[in-house]
CSV table of C-alpha atoms in Angstrom, one decimal:
chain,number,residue,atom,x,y,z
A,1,UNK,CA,-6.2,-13.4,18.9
A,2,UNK,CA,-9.8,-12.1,19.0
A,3,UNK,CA,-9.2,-10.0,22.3
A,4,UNK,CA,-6.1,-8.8,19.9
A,5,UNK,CA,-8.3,-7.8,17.6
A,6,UNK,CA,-10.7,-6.4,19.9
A,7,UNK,CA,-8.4,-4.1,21.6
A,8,UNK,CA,-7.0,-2.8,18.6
A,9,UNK,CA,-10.0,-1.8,17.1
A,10,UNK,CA,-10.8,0.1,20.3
A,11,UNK,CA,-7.5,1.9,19.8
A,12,UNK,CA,-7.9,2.4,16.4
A,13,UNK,CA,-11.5,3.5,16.6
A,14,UNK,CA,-10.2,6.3,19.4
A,15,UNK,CA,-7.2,7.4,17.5
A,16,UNK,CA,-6.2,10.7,15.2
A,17,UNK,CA,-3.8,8.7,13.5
A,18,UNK,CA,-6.5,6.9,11.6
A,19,UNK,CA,-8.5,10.4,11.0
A,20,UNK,CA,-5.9,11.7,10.0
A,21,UNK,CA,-4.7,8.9,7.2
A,22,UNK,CA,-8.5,8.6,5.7
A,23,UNK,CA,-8.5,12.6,5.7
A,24,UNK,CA,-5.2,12.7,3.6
A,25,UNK,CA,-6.4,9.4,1.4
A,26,UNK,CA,-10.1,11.4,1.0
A,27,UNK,CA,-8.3,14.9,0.3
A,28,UNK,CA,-5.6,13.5,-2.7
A,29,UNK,CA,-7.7,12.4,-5.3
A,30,UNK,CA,-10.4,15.7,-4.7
A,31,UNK,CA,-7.3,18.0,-4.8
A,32,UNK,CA,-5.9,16.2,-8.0
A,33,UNK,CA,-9.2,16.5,-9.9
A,34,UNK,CA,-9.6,19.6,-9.1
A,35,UNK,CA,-5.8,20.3,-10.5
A,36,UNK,CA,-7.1,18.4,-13.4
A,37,UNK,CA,-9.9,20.8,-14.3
A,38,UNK,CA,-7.0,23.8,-13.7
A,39,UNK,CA,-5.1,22.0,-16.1
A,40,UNK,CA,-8.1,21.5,-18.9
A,41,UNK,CA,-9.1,25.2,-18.5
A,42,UNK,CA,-5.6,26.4,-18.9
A,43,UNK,CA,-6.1,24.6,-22.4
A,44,UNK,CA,-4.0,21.7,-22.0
A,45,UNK,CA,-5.7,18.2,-22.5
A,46,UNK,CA,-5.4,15.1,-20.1
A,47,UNK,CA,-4.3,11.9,-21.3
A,48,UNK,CA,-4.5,8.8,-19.6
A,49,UNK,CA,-0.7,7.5,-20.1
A,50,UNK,CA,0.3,10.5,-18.6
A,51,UNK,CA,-1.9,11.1,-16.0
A,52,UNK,CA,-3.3,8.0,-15.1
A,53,UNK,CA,-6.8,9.2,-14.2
A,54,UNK,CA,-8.3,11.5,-16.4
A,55,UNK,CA,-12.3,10.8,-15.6
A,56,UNK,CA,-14.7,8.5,-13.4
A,57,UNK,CA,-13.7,5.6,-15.3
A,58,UNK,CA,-9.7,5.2,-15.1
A,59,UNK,CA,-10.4,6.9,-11.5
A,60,UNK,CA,-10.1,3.2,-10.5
A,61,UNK,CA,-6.3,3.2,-10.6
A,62,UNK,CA,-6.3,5.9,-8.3
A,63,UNK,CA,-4.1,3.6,-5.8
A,64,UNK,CA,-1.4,3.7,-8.4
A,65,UNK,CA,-1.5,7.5,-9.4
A,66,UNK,CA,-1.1,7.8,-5.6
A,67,UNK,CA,1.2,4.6,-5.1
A,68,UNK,CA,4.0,6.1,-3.4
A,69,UNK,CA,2.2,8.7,-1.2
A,70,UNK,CA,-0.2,5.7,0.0
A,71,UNK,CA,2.5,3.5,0.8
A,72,UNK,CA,4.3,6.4,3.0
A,73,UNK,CA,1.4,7.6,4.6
A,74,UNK,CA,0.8,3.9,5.7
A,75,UNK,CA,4.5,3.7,6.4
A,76,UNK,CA,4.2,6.1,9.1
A,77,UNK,CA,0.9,4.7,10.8
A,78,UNK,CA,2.3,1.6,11.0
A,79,UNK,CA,5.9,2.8,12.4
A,80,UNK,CA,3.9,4.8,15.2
A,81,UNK,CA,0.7,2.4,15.6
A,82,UNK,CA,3.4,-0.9,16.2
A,83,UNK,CA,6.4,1.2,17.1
A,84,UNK,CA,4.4,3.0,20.2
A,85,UNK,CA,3.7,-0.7,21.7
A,86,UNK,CA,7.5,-1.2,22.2
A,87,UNK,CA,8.4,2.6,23.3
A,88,UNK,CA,5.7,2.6,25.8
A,89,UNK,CA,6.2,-0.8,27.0
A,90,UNK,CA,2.8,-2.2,26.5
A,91,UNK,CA,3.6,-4.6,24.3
A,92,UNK,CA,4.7,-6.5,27.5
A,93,UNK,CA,1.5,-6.5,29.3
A,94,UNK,CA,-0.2,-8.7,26.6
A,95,UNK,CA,2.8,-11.3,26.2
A,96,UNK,CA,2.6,-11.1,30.2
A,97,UNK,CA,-0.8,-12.7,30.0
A,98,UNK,CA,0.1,-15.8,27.8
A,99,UNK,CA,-0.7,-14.1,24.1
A,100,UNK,CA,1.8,-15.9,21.9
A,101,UNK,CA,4.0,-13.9,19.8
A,102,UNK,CA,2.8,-14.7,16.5
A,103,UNK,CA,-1.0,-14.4,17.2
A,104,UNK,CA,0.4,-10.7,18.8
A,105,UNK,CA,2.2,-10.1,14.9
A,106,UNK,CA,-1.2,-11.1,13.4
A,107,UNK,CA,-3.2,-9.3,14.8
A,108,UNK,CA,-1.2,-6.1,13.9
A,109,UNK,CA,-0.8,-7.1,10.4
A,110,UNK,CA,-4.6,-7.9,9.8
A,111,UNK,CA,-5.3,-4.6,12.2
A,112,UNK,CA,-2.8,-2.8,9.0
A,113,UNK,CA,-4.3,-4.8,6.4
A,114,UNK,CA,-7.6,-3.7,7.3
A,115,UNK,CA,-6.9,0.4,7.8
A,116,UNK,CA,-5.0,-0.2,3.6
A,117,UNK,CA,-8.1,-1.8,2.4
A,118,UNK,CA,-10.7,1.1,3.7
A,119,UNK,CA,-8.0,4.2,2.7
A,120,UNK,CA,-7.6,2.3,-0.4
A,121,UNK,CA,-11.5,2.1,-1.2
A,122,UNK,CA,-11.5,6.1,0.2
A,123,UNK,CA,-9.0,7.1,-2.3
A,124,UNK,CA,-11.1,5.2,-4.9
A,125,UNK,CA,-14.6,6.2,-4.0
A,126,UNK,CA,-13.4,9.9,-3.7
A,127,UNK,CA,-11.5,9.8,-7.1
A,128,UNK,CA,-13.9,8.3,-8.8
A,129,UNK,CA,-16.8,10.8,-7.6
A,130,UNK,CA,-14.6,14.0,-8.3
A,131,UNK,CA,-13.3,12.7,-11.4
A,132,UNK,CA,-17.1,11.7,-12.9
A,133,UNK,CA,-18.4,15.1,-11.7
A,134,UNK,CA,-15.9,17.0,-13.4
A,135,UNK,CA,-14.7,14.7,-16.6
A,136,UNK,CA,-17.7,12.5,-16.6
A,137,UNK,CA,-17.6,8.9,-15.9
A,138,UNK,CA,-16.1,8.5,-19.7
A,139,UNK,CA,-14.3,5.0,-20.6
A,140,UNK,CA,-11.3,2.7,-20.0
A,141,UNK,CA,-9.8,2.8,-23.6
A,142,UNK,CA,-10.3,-1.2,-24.6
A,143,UNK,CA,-12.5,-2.6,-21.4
A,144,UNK,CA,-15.7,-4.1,-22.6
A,145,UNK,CA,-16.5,-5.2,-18.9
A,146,UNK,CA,-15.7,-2.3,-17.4
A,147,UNK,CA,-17.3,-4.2,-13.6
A,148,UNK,CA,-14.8,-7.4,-13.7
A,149,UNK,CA,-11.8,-4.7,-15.0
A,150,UNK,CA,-12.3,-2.4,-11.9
A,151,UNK,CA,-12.7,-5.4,-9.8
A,152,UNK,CA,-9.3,-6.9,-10.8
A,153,UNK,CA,-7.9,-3.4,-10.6
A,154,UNK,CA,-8.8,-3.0,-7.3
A,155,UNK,CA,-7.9,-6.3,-5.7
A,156,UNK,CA,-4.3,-6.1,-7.8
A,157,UNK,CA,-3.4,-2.7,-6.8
A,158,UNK,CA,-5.0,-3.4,-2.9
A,159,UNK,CA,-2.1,-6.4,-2.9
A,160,UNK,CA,0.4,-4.3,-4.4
A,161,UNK,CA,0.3,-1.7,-1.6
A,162,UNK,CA,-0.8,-4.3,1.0
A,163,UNK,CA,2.5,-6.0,0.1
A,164,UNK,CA,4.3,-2.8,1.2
A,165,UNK,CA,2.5,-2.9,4.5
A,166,UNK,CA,3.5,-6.2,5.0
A,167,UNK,CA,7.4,-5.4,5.3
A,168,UNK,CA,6.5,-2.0,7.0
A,169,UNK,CA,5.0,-4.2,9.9
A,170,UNK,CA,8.0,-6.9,9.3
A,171,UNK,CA,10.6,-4.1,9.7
A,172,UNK,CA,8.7,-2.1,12.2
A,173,UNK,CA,8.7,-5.7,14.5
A,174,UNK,CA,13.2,-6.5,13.7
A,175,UNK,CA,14.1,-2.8,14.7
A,176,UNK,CA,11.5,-2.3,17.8
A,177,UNK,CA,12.1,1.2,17.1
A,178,UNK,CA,9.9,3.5,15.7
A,179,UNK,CA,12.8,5.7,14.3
A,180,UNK,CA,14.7,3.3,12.5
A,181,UNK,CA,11.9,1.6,11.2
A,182,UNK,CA,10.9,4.6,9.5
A,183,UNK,CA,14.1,5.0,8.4
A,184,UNK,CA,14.3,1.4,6.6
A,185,UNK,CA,10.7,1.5,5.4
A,186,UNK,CA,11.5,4.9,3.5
A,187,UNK,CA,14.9,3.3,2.3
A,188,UNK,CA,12.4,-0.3,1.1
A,189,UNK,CA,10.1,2.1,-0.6
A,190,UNK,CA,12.5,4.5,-2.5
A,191,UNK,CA,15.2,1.2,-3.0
A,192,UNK,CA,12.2,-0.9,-4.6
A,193,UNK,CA,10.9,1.9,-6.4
A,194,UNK,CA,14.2,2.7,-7.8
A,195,UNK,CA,16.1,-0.1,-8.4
A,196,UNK,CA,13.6,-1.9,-10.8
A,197,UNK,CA,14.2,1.1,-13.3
A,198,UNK,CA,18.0,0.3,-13.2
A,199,UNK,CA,17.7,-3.2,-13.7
A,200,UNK,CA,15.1,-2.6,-16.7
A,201,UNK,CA,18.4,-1.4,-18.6
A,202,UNK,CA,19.9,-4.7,-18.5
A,203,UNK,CA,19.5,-7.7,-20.1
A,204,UNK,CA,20.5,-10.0,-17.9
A,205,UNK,CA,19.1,-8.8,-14.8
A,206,UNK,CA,15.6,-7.0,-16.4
A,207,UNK,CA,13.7,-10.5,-15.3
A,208,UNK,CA,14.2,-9.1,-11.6
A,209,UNK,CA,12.4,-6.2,-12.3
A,210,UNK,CA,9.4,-8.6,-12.1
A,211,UNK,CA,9.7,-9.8,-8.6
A,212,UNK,CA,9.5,-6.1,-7.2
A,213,UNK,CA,5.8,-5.0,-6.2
A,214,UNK,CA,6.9,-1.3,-7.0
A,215,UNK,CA,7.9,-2.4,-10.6
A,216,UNK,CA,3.8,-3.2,-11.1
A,217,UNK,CA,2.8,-0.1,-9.4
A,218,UNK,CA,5.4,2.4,-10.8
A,219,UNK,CA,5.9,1.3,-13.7
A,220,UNK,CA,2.5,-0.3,-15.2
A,221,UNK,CA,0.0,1.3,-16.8
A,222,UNK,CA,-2.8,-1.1,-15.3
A,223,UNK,CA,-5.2,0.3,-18.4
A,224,UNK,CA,-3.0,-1.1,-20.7
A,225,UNK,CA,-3.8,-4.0,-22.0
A,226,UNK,CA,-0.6,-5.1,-21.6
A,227,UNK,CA,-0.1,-5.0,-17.9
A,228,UNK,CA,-3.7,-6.2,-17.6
A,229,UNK,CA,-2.5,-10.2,-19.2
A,230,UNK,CA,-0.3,-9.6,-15.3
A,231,UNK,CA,-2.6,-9.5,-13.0
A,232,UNK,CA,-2.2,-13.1,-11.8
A,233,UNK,CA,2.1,-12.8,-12.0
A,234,UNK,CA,1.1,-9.2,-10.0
A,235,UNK,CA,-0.8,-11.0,-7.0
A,236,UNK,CA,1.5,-13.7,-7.0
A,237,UNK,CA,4.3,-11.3,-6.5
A,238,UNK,CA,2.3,-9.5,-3.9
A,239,UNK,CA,1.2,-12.9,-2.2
A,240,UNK,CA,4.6,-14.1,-1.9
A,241,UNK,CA,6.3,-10.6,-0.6
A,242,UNK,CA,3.6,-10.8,2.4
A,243,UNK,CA,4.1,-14.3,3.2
A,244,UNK,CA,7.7,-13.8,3.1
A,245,UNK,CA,8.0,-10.8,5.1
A,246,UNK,CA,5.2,-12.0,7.4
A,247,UNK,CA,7.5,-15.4,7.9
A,248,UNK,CA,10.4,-13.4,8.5
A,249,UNK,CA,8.9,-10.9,11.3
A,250,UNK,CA,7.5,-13.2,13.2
A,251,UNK,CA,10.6,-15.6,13.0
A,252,UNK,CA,12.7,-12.4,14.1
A,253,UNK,CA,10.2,-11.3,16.7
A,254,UNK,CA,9.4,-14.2,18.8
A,255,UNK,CA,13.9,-14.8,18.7
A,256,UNK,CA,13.6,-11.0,20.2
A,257,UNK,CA,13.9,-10.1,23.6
A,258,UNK,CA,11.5,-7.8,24.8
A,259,UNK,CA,12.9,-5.3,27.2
């Protein structure tokens, strides 16, 4: 799998597709302070239920003010930086020389794992820079240990989107098509996203809501101190959607014939 490894990095290293995600991931949260100090100026007043991030402090959920844009921008690297393998054919050359399927799978997922985790600290460094400069560092409303809470914070909200990338490399590997898996990864984000907030207005099916990543990172305030006492249910949600889909891709994928 090392050689995996190796040779995706090199591809990584030398592609746009990667500029271009950190560029959008480093623009966001500058754009969105600067909006922010539009906002103040025009004499309205930022508030944190509302806006999620209103200074350096609560600039650590800036993964789930920008959930959904994350989750499709990754969406599409993933579709193209998997989905190009089969298009092009290459993906035949490595299972030519002996790779086994499942080490191949790996190594994209941890190669997808690894672009989330550094456009995830981007967004968060960035937001949290802008944001201080411009609001001052301030407070999380309740957080005595501010360190430990933007720890958590982070590692929660890196699972919840990492869990999204997990299926996107899952469905990306069933359809072998970078088309269609587009098209089901926007219909898993957007079905996810939505459906939680229908089952939230039943009784009987509101316990659901719970075993959807997107319920934790749409609908959760993470400063809250609420949705804080989740954190463990949140990463075991998040743990179990990537194992499951992970299970499931490479179960699909090595029962696939490569053409």
């Amino acid at each position: 799998m090392s050689n995996l490894l190796a040779a995706d990095k090199i591809k990584l290293t030398h592609s746009k597709k990667i500029i271009l995600v950190l560029l959008i991931m480093g623009l966001l949260p500058l754009v969105q302070a600067l909006n922010g100090q539009l906002t103040v100026h025009s004499g309205f007043k930022l508030t944190q239920l509302k806006d999620i991030v209103i200074d350096g402090a609560t600039s650590i959920l800036m993964i789930e003010k920008n959930g959904l844009t994350l989750s499709v921008v990754l969406l599409v690297f993933v579709n193209f930086f998997i989905g190009e393998e089969f298009q092009h054919g290459t993906i035949r050359n490595a299972l030519s020389l002996g790779q086994r399927r499942a080490d191949y799978y790996l190594a994209k997922l941890i190669m997808a794992a690894g672009l989330t985790f550094v456009a995830a600290v981007v967004t968060t460094v960035v937001g949290m820079l802008s944001y201080s400069v411009l609001f001052n560092f301030g407070q999380v409303v309740g957080i005595d240990h501010y360190f430990s809470y933007a720890l958590q914070a982070f590692i929660v909200l890196y699972l919840l989107i990492l869990a999204n990338v997990a299926v996107y490399v899952a469905v990306t590997f069933i359809t072998k098509n970078t088309g269609m898996a587009m098209v089901w990864g926007f219909l898993y984000t957007i079905g996810t996203g939505f459906v939680p907030g229908v089952f939230q207005q039943t009784e009987h099916f509101k316990f659901l809501t719970n075993w959807f990543t997107q319920t934790y990172l749409f609908y959760r305030n993470l400063a809250l101190p609420a949705a804080i006492t989740e954190f463990p249910q949140m990463i075991l949600v998040s743990g179990a959607t990537i194992i499951l889909a992970t299970i499931l891709g490479i179960y699909i994928f090595k029962h696939t014939d490569i053409k």
